[in-house]
């Protein structure tokens, strides 16, 4: 499970995003696209932690 505040990105690469919450089984993320802050929800399987593997909850 990804933690709120964790930096993630799509499995295909960019953009780097921050996990802001969970809703309806989806991971909510925010990122800055160079012009404004974007927000979107993704399935957890679409995301990976930046700098390595997904962290497991203890």
PDB file of C-alpha atoms in Angstrom, residues 27-57:
ATOM      1  CA  UNK A  27      -5.275   6.485  -5.085  1.00  0.00           C
ATOM      2  CA  UNK A  28      -5.617  10.269  -5.303  1.00  0.00           C
ATOM      3  CA  UNK A  29      -2.494  12.084  -6.514  1.00  0.00           C
ATOM      4  CA  UNK A  30      -1.428  15.673  -7.154  1.00  0.00           C
ATOM      5  CA  UNK A  31       1.395  17.088  -9.243  1.00  0.00           C
ATOM      6  CA  UNK A  32       2.528  20.370 -10.757  1.00  0.00           C
ATOM      7  CA  UNK A  33       2.607  20.310 -14.567  1.00  0.00           C
ATOM      8  CA  UNK A  34       4.590  23.534 -14.991  1.00  0.00           C
ATOM      9  CA  UNK A  35       1.462  25.679 -15.216  1.00  0.00           C
ATOM     10  CA  UNK A  36      -0.899  24.534 -12.477  1.00  0.00           C
ATOM     11  CA  UNK A  37      -1.511  21.824  -9.887  1.00  0.00           C
ATOM     12  CA  UNK A  38      -3.279  18.769 -11.307  1.00  0.00           C
ATOM     13  CA  UNK A  39      -5.221  16.134  -9.371  1.00  0.00           C
ATOM     14  CA  UNK A  40      -6.349  12.718 -10.531  1.00  0.00           C
ATOM     15  CA  UNK A  41      -7.170   9.295  -9.100  1.00  0.00           C
ATOM     16  CA  UNK A  42      -5.435   6.115 -10.297  1.00  0.00           C
ATOM     17  CA  UNK A  43      -5.639   2.396  -9.565  1.00  0.00           C
ATOM     18  CA  UNK A  44      -2.783   1.415  -7.237  1.00  0.00           C
ATOM     19  CA  UNK A  45      -1.542  -1.099  -9.851  1.00  0.00           C
ATOM     20  CA  UNK A  46      -0.855   1.829 -12.231  1.00  0.00           C
ATOM     21  CA  UNK A  47       1.559   3.484  -9.775  1.00  0.00           C
ATOM     22  CA  UNK A  48       5.023   2.807  -8.390  1.00  0.00           C
ATOM     23  CA  UNK A  49       7.018   4.521  -5.680  1.00  0.00           C
ATOM     24  CA  UNK A  50       9.696   6.875  -6.981  1.00  0.00           C
ATOM     25  CA  UNK A  51      13.163   5.507  -6.301  1.00  0.00           C
ATOM     26  CA  UNK A  52      12.181   1.864  -5.919  1.00  0.00           C
ATOM     27  CA  UNK A  53       9.531  -0.650  -5.089  1.00  0.00           C
ATOM     28  CA  UNK A  54       6.184   0.105  -3.478  1.00  0.00           C
ATOM     29  CA  UNK A  55       6.379   0.256   0.297  1.00  0.00           C
ATOM     30  CA  UNK A  56       4.450  -2.353   2.214  1.00  0.00           C
ATOM     31  CA  UNK A  57       2.363  -1.309   5.217  1.00  0.00           C
TER      32      UNK A  57
END
